[in-house]
mmCIF file of C-alpha atoms and ligand atoms in Angstrom:
data_model
loop_
_atom_site.group_PDB
_atom_site.id
_atom_site.type_symbol
_atom_site.label_atom_id
_atom_site.label_comp_id
_atom_site.label_asym_id
_atom_site.label_seq_id
_atom_site.Cartn_x
_atom_site.Cartn_y
_atom_site.Cartn_z
ATOM 1 C CA MET A 1 115.076 101.995 126.329
ATOM 2 C CA MET A 2 114.443 102.166 122.828
ATOM 3 C CA GLN A 3 111.694 104.550 122.003
ATOM 4 C CA PRO A 4 109.320 103.358 119.749
ATOM 5 C CA VAL A 5 108.058 105.147 116.933
ATOM 6 C CA ILE A 6 104.343 104.893 116.748
ATOM 7 C CA LYS A 7 102.843 104.626 120.345
ATOM 8 C CA ALA A 8 98.910 104.005 120.450
ATOM 9 C CA VAL A 9 97.041 104.736 124.470
ATOM 10 C CA ASP A 10 93.346 103.052 124.666
ATOM 11 C CA LEU A 11 92.307 104.042 121.040
ATOM 12 C CA VAL A 12 88.692 104.244 120.161
ATOM 13 C CA GLN A 13 87.139 104.778 117.068
ATOM 14 C CA VAL A 14 83.237 105.023 116.281
ATOM 15 C CA ILE A 15 82.077 105.186 113.189
ATOM 16 C CA ASN A 16 77.966 105.722 112.747
ATOM 17 C CA LYS A 17 77.704 104.939 116.285
ATOM 18 C CA LYS A 18 79.439 101.289 115.730
ATOM 19 C CA THR A 19 82.906 101.059 117.577
ATOM 20 C CA VAL A 20 85.588 99.871 115.208
ATOM 21 C CA LEU A 21 88.027 100.506 117.710
ATOM 22 C CA ASP A 22 87.876 99.623 121.567
ATOM 23 C CA GLY A 23 90.923 100.598 123.381
ATOM 24 C CA VAL A 24 93.598 99.457 121.057
ATOM 25 C CA ASN A 25 97.152 99.726 122.680
ATOM 26 C CA LEU A 26 100.172 99.303 120.348
ATOM 27 C CA GLU A 27 103.462 100.318 120.366
ATOM 28 C CA VAL A 28 105.845 99.223 117.110
ATOM 29 C CA PHE A 29 109.387 99.822 117.574
ATOM 30 C CA PRO A 30 112.104 100.990 115.076
ATOM 31 C CA GLY A 31 113.408 98.253 112.721
ATOM 32 C CA GLU A 32 110.121 96.047 113.278
ATOM 33 C CA ALA A 33 107.700 95.110 110.555
ATOM 34 C CA LEU A 34 104.346 94.999 112.059
ATOM 35 C CA GLY A 35 101.880 92.877 110.711
ATOM 36 C CA ILE A 36 97.939 94.349 111.499
ATOM 37 C CA PHE A 37 95.796 91.117 111.232
ATOM 38 C CA GLY A 38 91.951 91.026 110.578
ATOM 39 C CA THR A 39 89.095 88.985 108.603
ATOM 40 C CA ARG A 40 86.882 91.676 106.152
ATOM 41 C CA GLY A 41 86.179 95.036 108.184
ATOM 42 C CA THR A 42 87.273 94.238 111.907
ATOM 43 C CA GLY A 43 88.882 97.521 111.504
ATOM 44 C CA LYS A 44 92.665 97.524 109.129
ATOM 45 C CA THR A 45 91.801 99.954 107.427
ATOM 46 C CA THR A 46 90.278 102.692 110.056
ATOM 47 C CA LEU A 47 94.161 101.385 112.037
ATOM 48 C CA LEU A 48 95.965 102.098 109.858
ATOM 49 C CA HIS A 49 94.956 105.576 108.236
ATOM 50 C CA ILE A 50 94.877 106.785 112.336
ATOM 51 C CA LEU A 51 98.053 105.921 113.073
ATOM 52 C CA ALA A 52 99.514 107.390 109.776
ATOM 53 C CA GLY A 53 97.684 110.657 111.440
ATOM 54 C CA ILE A 54 95.288 110.779 108.363
ATOM 55 C CA ASP A 55 92.291 110.458 110.076
ATOM 56 C CA ARG A 56 90.677 111.478 113.080
ATOM 57 C CA PHE A 57 89.737 109.617 115.818
ATOM 58 C CA THR A 58 87.174 109.475 119.101
ATOM 59 C CA SER A 59 89.375 109.200 122.053
ATOM 60 C CA GLY A 60 93.062 107.869 123.144
ATOM 61 C CA THR A 61 96.149 109.546 121.985
ATOM 62 C CA VAL A 62 98.066 108.365 119.106
ATOM 63 C CA GLU A 63 102.028 109.382 118.858
ATOM 64 C CA ILE A 64 104.066 109.390 115.829
ATOM 65 C CA LEU A 65 107.912 109.788 116.164
ATOM 66 C CA GLY A 66 107.174 111.323 119.448
ATOM 67 C CA CYS A 67 104.258 114.171 118.004
ATOM 68 C CA ASP A 68 100.765 114.327 119.478
ATOM 69 C CA SER A 69 99.509 112.807 116.329
ATOM 70 C CA ARG A 70 96.567 115.326 117.320
ATOM 71 C CA LYS A 71 98.528 118.618 117.556
ATOM 72 C CA SER A 72 101.620 118.469 115.206
ATOM 73 C CA ASN A 73 102.303 117.742 111.727
ATOM 74 C CA LYS A 74 106.094 117.498 112.281
ATOM 75 C CA PHE A 75 106.727 113.368 111.691
ATOM 76 C CA LYS A 76 104.718 113.893 108.041
ATOM 77 C CA PRO A 77 107.934 114.270 105.906
ATOM 78 C CA HIS A 78 108.867 111.090 107.753
ATOM 79 C CA LEU A 79 106.000 108.542 107.127
ATOM 80 C CA SER A 80 104.427 107.401 104.314
ATOM 81 C CA LEU A 81 101.187 105.325 103.754
ATOM 82 C CA VAL A 82 100.197 103.245 100.232
ATOM 83 C CA THR A 83 96.400 103.275 100.783
ATOM 84 C CA GLN A 84 94.192 100.086 99.770
ATOM 85 C CA GLU A 85 92.294 102.567 97.308
ATOM 86 C CA ARG A 86 94.414 103.637 94.331
ATOM 87 C CA SER A 87 95.279 107.212 95.021
ATOM 88 C CA LEU A 88 98.113 107.845 93.282
ATOM 89 C CA PHE A 89 96.792 110.420 90.184
ATOM 90 C CA GLN A 90 94.680 108.222 88.158
ATOM 91 C CA GLU A 91 95.436 110.342 84.783
ATOM 92 C CA LEU A 92 98.507 111.212 84.786
ATOM 93 C CA LYS A 93 101.228 109.129 83.511
ATOM 94 C CA VAL A 94 103.316 106.965 86.101
ATOM 95 C CA ALA A 95 106.342 109.115 85.298
ATOM 96 C CA GLU A 96 104.096 112.407 86.007
ATOM 97 C CA ASN A 97 103.156 110.690 89.637
ATOM 98 C CA LEU A 98 107.117 110.341 89.721
ATOM 99 C CA ASP A 99 107.694 113.439 89.769
ATOM 100 C CA PHE A 100 104.673 115.816 90.893
ATOM 101 C CA LEU A 101 105.077 113.515 93.897
ATOM 102 C CA ALA A 102 108.950 114.140 94.660
ATOM 103 C CA THR A 103 108.439 117.722 93.883
ATOM 104 C CA LEU A 104 106.013 117.591 96.629
ATOM 105 C CA ARG A 105 107.469 115.359 99.389
ATOM 106 C CA GLY A 106 110.986 116.223 98.189
ATOM 107 C CA GLY A 107 112.903 113.627 96.702
ATOM 108 C CA SER A 108 115.449 113.749 94.028
ATOM 109 C CA ARG A 109 115.783 112.627 90.421
ATOM 110 C CA ALA A 110 118.970 109.558 92.040
ATOM 111 C CA THR A 111 115.827 108.412 94.245
ATOM 112 C CA ILE A 112 113.713 108.147 90.787
ATOM 113 C CA THR A 113 116.061 106.666 88.861
ATOM 114 C CA GLN A 114 116.890 103.954 91.638
ATOM 115 C CA LEU A 115 113.227 103.024 92.792
ATOM 116 C CA VAL A 116 112.016 102.554 89.053
ATOM 117 C CA GLU A 117 114.735 100.624 88.580
ATOM 118 C CA ARG A 118 114.387 98.093 91.326
ATOM 119 C CA LEU A 119 110.315 98.260 91.224
ATOM 120 C CA GLU A 120 111.172 97.614 87.175
ATOM 121 C CA LEU A 121 108.749 100.473 86.150
ATOM 122 C CA THR A 122 110.401 101.744 83.391
ATOM 123 C CA ASP A 123 108.120 99.579 80.338
ATOM 124 C CA ILE A 124 105.048 101.040 82.621
ATOM 125 C CA LEU A 125 106.496 104.483 83.340
ATOM 126 C CA SER A 126 104.587 106.719 80.210
ATOM 127 C CA GLN A 127 101.306 105.172 80.960
ATOM 128 C CA PRO A 128 98.351 106.175 82.734
ATOM 129 C CA VAL A 129 98.067 105.154 86.624
ATOM 130 C CA ARG A 130 94.194 104.311 85.381
ATOM 131 C CA ILE A 131 95.739 101.173 83.518
ATOM 132 C CA LEU A 132 97.527 99.875 85.118
ATOM 133 C CA GLU A 133 97.223 95.928 86.312
ATOM 134 C CA ALA A 134 97.379 95.412 90.355
ATOM 135 C CA GLY A 135 100.919 94.173 90.792
ATOM 136 C CA GLU A 136 102.153 97.347 88.319
ATOM 137 C CA TYR A 137 100.029 99.997 90.459
ATOM 138 C CA GLN A 138 101.641 98.544 93.419
ATOM 139 C CA ARG A 139 104.812 98.737 92.362
ATOM 140 C CA ALA A 140 104.205 102.229 91.130
ATOM 141 C CA ALA A 141 102.455 103.154 94.255
ATOM 142 C CA LEU A 142 105.516 101.204 96.689
ATOM 143 C CA ALA A 143 107.604 103.676 94.429
ATOM 144 C CA CYS A 144 106.027 106.761 95.266
ATOM 145 C CA ALA A 145 105.729 106.454 98.764
ATOM 146 C CA LEU A 146 110.043 105.959 99.497
ATOM 147 C CA LEU A 147 110.339 108.723 97.158
ATOM 148 C CA ASN A 148 110.966 111.251 100.052
ATOM 149 C CA ASN A 149 113.346 108.021 102.242
ATOM 150 C CA PRO A 150 110.628 107.994 104.844
ATOM 151 C CA ARG A 151 111.321 106.071 108.729
ATOM 152 C CA ILE A 152 108.193 104.888 108.931
ATOM 153 C CA LEU A 153 106.287 103.255 106.008
ATOM 154 C CA ILE A 154 102.256 101.921 106.328
ATOM 155 C CA ALA A 155 100.792 99.911 103.507
ATOM 156 C CA ASP A 156 97.132 98.447 103.529
ATOM 157 C CA GLU A 157 97.247 94.964 101.451
ATOM 158 C CA LEU A 158 100.301 95.919 99.839
ATOM 159 C CA ILE A 159 100.566 92.310 98.563
ATOM 160 C CA LYS A 160 97.537 91.026 98.001
ATOM 161 C CA ASP A 161 96.354 89.631 94.351
ATOM 162 C CA ILE A 162 99.140 90.833 92.617
ATOM 163 C CA ASP A 163 101.327 88.774 90.351
ATOM 164 C CA LEU A 164 104.235 86.646 91.800
ATOM 165 C CA PRO A 165 106.703 88.598 90.163
ATOM 166 C CA SER A 166 105.297 91.459 90.765
ATOM 167 C CA ARG A 167 104.623 90.884 94.682
ATOM 168 C CA ARG A 168 108.563 89.833 94.561
ATOM 169 C CA LEU A 169 109.725 92.676 93.765
ATOM 170 C CA ILE A 170 107.628 94.579 96.388
ATOM 171 C CA ILE A 171 108.305 92.141 99.092
ATOM 172 C CA LYS A 172 112.601 93.131 98.355
ATOM 173 C CA GLU A 173 112.247 96.381 97.992
ATOM 174 C CA VAL A 174 110.123 96.557 101.595
ATOM 175 C CA GLN A 175 113.317 93.984 102.953
ATOM 176 C CA ARG A 176 115.793 96.476 101.364
ATOM 177 C CA PHE A 177 113.763 99.698 102.960
ATOM 178 C CA MET A 178 113.640 97.127 106.575
ATOM 179 C CA ALA A 179 117.880 96.950 106.308
ATOM 180 C CA ASP A 180 118.518 100.802 105.757
ATOM 181 C CA GLY A 181 116.667 101.177 109.682
ATOM 182 C CA GLY A 182 112.653 101.740 108.262
ATOM 183 C CA THR A 183 109.868 100.413 110.121
ATOM 184 C CA PHE A 184 107.126 98.749 108.108
ATOM 185 C CA ILE A 185 103.699 98.587 109.398
ATOM 186 C CA CYS A 186 101.380 96.867 107.620
ATOM 187 C CA GLY A 187 97.320 95.662 107.322
ATOM 188 C CA PHE A 188 97.024 92.513 105.603
ATOM 189 C CA SER A 189 94.120 89.710 105.599
ATOM 190 C CA ASN A 190 95.639 86.983 104.005
ATOM 191 C CA MET A 191 97.894 84.733 107.011
ATOM 192 C CA ASP A 192 100.437 83.393 104.039
ATOM 193 C CA TYR A 193 101.827 87.127 104.638
ATOM 194 C CA ALA A 194 102.152 86.658 107.932
ATOM 195 C CA CYS A 195 105.705 84.999 107.949
ATOM 196 C CA GLN A 196 106.941 88.263 106.493
ATOM 197 C CA MET A 197 106.268 90.334 109.725
ATOM 198 C CA SER A 198 108.544 90.697 112.996
ATOM 199 C CA ARG A 199 105.197 90.842 114.976
ATOM 200 C CA VAL A 200 101.189 90.118 114.175
ATOM 201 C CA ALA A 201 98.806 92.101 115.880
ATOM 202 C CA TRP A 202 95.716 90.139 115.663
ATOM 203 C CA LEU A 203 92.232 93.033 115.563
ATOM 204 C CA ALA A 204 88.817 91.288 115.945
ATOM 205 C CA LYS A 205 86.008 93.336 117.673
ATOM 206 C CA GLY A 206 87.847 96.421 118.032
ATOM 207 C CA ARG A 207 90.727 94.672 120.303
ATOM 208 C CA ILE A 208 94.142 93.828 119.546
ATOM 209 C CA THR A 209 95.624 90.478 120.457
ATOM 210 C CA TRP A 210 99.216 90.117 119.782
ATOM 211 C CA TYR A 211 101.398 86.804 118.560
ATOM 212 C CA ASP A 212 104.732 86.029 117.066
ATOM 213 C CA PRO A 213 103.645 84.823 113.266
ATOM 214 C CA ALA A 214 103.874 81.066 113.252
ATOM 215 C CA GLU A 215 101.096 81.277 116.375
ATOM 216 C CA ALA A 216 98.759 83.431 114.428
ATOM 217 C CA ARG A 217 99.164 80.676 111.847
ATOM 218 C CA SER A 218 97.960 78.098 113.607
ATOM 219 C CA GLU A 219 95.749 80.027 115.754
ATOM 220 C CA TRP A 220 94.594 81.046 112.175
ATOM 221 C CA GLN A 221 94.407 76.783 111.068
ATOM 222 C CA ARG A 222 92.639 76.150 114.481
ATOM 223 C CA GLN A 223 90.006 79.101 114.056
ATOM 224 C CA VAL A 224 89.191 77.948 109.953
ATOM 225 C CA GLN A 225 89.154 73.928 111.268
ATOM 226 C CA GLU A 226 86.728 75.099 114.231
ATOM 227 C CA PHE A 227 84.955 76.904 111.838
ATOM 228 C CA ALA A 228 84.547 74.023 109.425
ATOM 229 C CA VAL A 229 83.757 71.514 112.352
ATOM 230 C CA LYS A 230 80.994 73.633 113.149
ATOM 231 C CA SER A 231 79.622 74.114 109.829
ATOM 232 C CA GLY A 232 79.973 70.664 108.733
ATOM 233 C CA GLU A 233 82.268 70.618 106.500
ATOM 234 C CA ALA A 234 84.773 68.485 108.071
ATOM 235 C CA ASN A 235 84.455 64.589 107.799
ATOM 236 C CA ASP A 236 86.665 63.967 111.071
HETATM 237 N N1 ATP B 1 83.712 105.910 106.218
HETATM 238 C C1 ATP B 1 82.967 104.903 106.653
HETATM 239 N N2 ATP B 1 80.970 104.864 107.004
HETATM 240 C C2 ATP B 1 80.405 103.994 107.312
HETATM 241 N N3 ATP B 1 81.122 103.095 107.700
HETATM 242 C C3 ATP B 1 82.582 103.068 107.876
HETATM 243 C C4 ATP B 1 83.647 103.776 107.629
HETATM 244 N N4 ATP B 1 84.606 103.465 107.355
HETATM 245 C C5 ATP B 1 85.021 101.989 108.066
HETATM 246 N N5 ATP B 1 83.728 101.880 108.129
HETATM 247 C C6 ATP B 1 82.746 100.627 108.925
HETATM 248 O O1 ATP B 1 84.283 100.219 109.692
HETATM 249 C C7 ATP B 1 84.199 98.691 110.108
HETATM 250 C C8 ATP B 1 85.737 98.687 110.177
HETATM 251 O O2 ATP B 1 86.013 99.061 108.462
HETATM 252 P P1 ATP B 1 87.393 99.009 107.759
HETATM 253 O O3 ATP B 1 88.013 99.392 106.337
HETATM 254 O O4 ATP B 1 88.569 99.718 108.780
HETATM 255 O O5 ATP B 1 88.037 97.607 108.102
HETATM 256 P P2 ATP B 1 89.234 96.634 107.268
HETATM 257 O O6 ATP B 1 89.743 95.622 107.709
HETATM 258 O O7 ATP B 1 89.954 97.072 106.595
HETATM 259 O O8 ATP B 1 87.898 95.663 106.347
HETATM 260 P P3 ATP B 1 88.535 95.097 105.088
HETATM 261 O O9 ATP B 1 89.449 94.407 104.923
HETATM 262 O O10 ATP B 1 87.216 94.798 103.966
HETATM 263 O O11 ATP B 1 89.322 96.121 104.059
HETATM 264 C C9 ATP B 1 83.360 98.272 108.790
HETATM 265 O O12 ATP B 1 82.451 97.563 109.475
HETATM 266 C C10 ATP B 1 83.414 99.504 107.121
HETATM 267 O O13 ATP B 1 81.589 98.905 107.320
#
């Protein structure tokens, strides 16, 4: 049977006495696009950062590429994370970020050139990251994340509130990453994006319910409708 690239068992995260993750179990398989959906503050970022091996957690186990994430760092060269907060070097130019991160994480000149071309970064290469618009920033951040040719890409709200051309370029690049055998995990709070995923993990009250994308969308519509009826907004 196919081994999962990431596996979490009974994962619990308590932050300031609040149980944010309350026994999460999940397996992500090679080549999957797993969407982690939740409304505001439900713990998507918390979960994604634990799955990326960058945050400690209260209890449970997390295996990334067969390594216990608390005991080994061996998975690190094969995993990249695009955070929701802007984590590229703000004062450096886009080109400098690419060069620096390629040196740090291993990425060839040819890879930089290809990513710059595909994500249409040429015109912003000499701009400092801090002045980029949201879509420009996300394209640059994705390029930086793909420099080292990772097997796993984890992203938090990769295409939220960005211009349509950027969104199209990013979706195309992620599809390319997946066609090359990559595994993608993405946190999102807008159900419109569910169709980009192969499975949806819906996070609520610290726990996950699994859906296929179409089911998740209809469940979301049902909940929105129910909420509208309860609050007296619906006419029928
Ligand atoms: N460092 C922290 N200190 C205090 N509370 C935190 C911290 N990190 C997360 N939390 C709390 O944990 C809960 C989950 O936060 P998290 O950012 O993971 O949710 P999210 O689903 O990603 O939210 P959003 O959609 O707003 O980004 C929230 O209630 C938040 O207040």
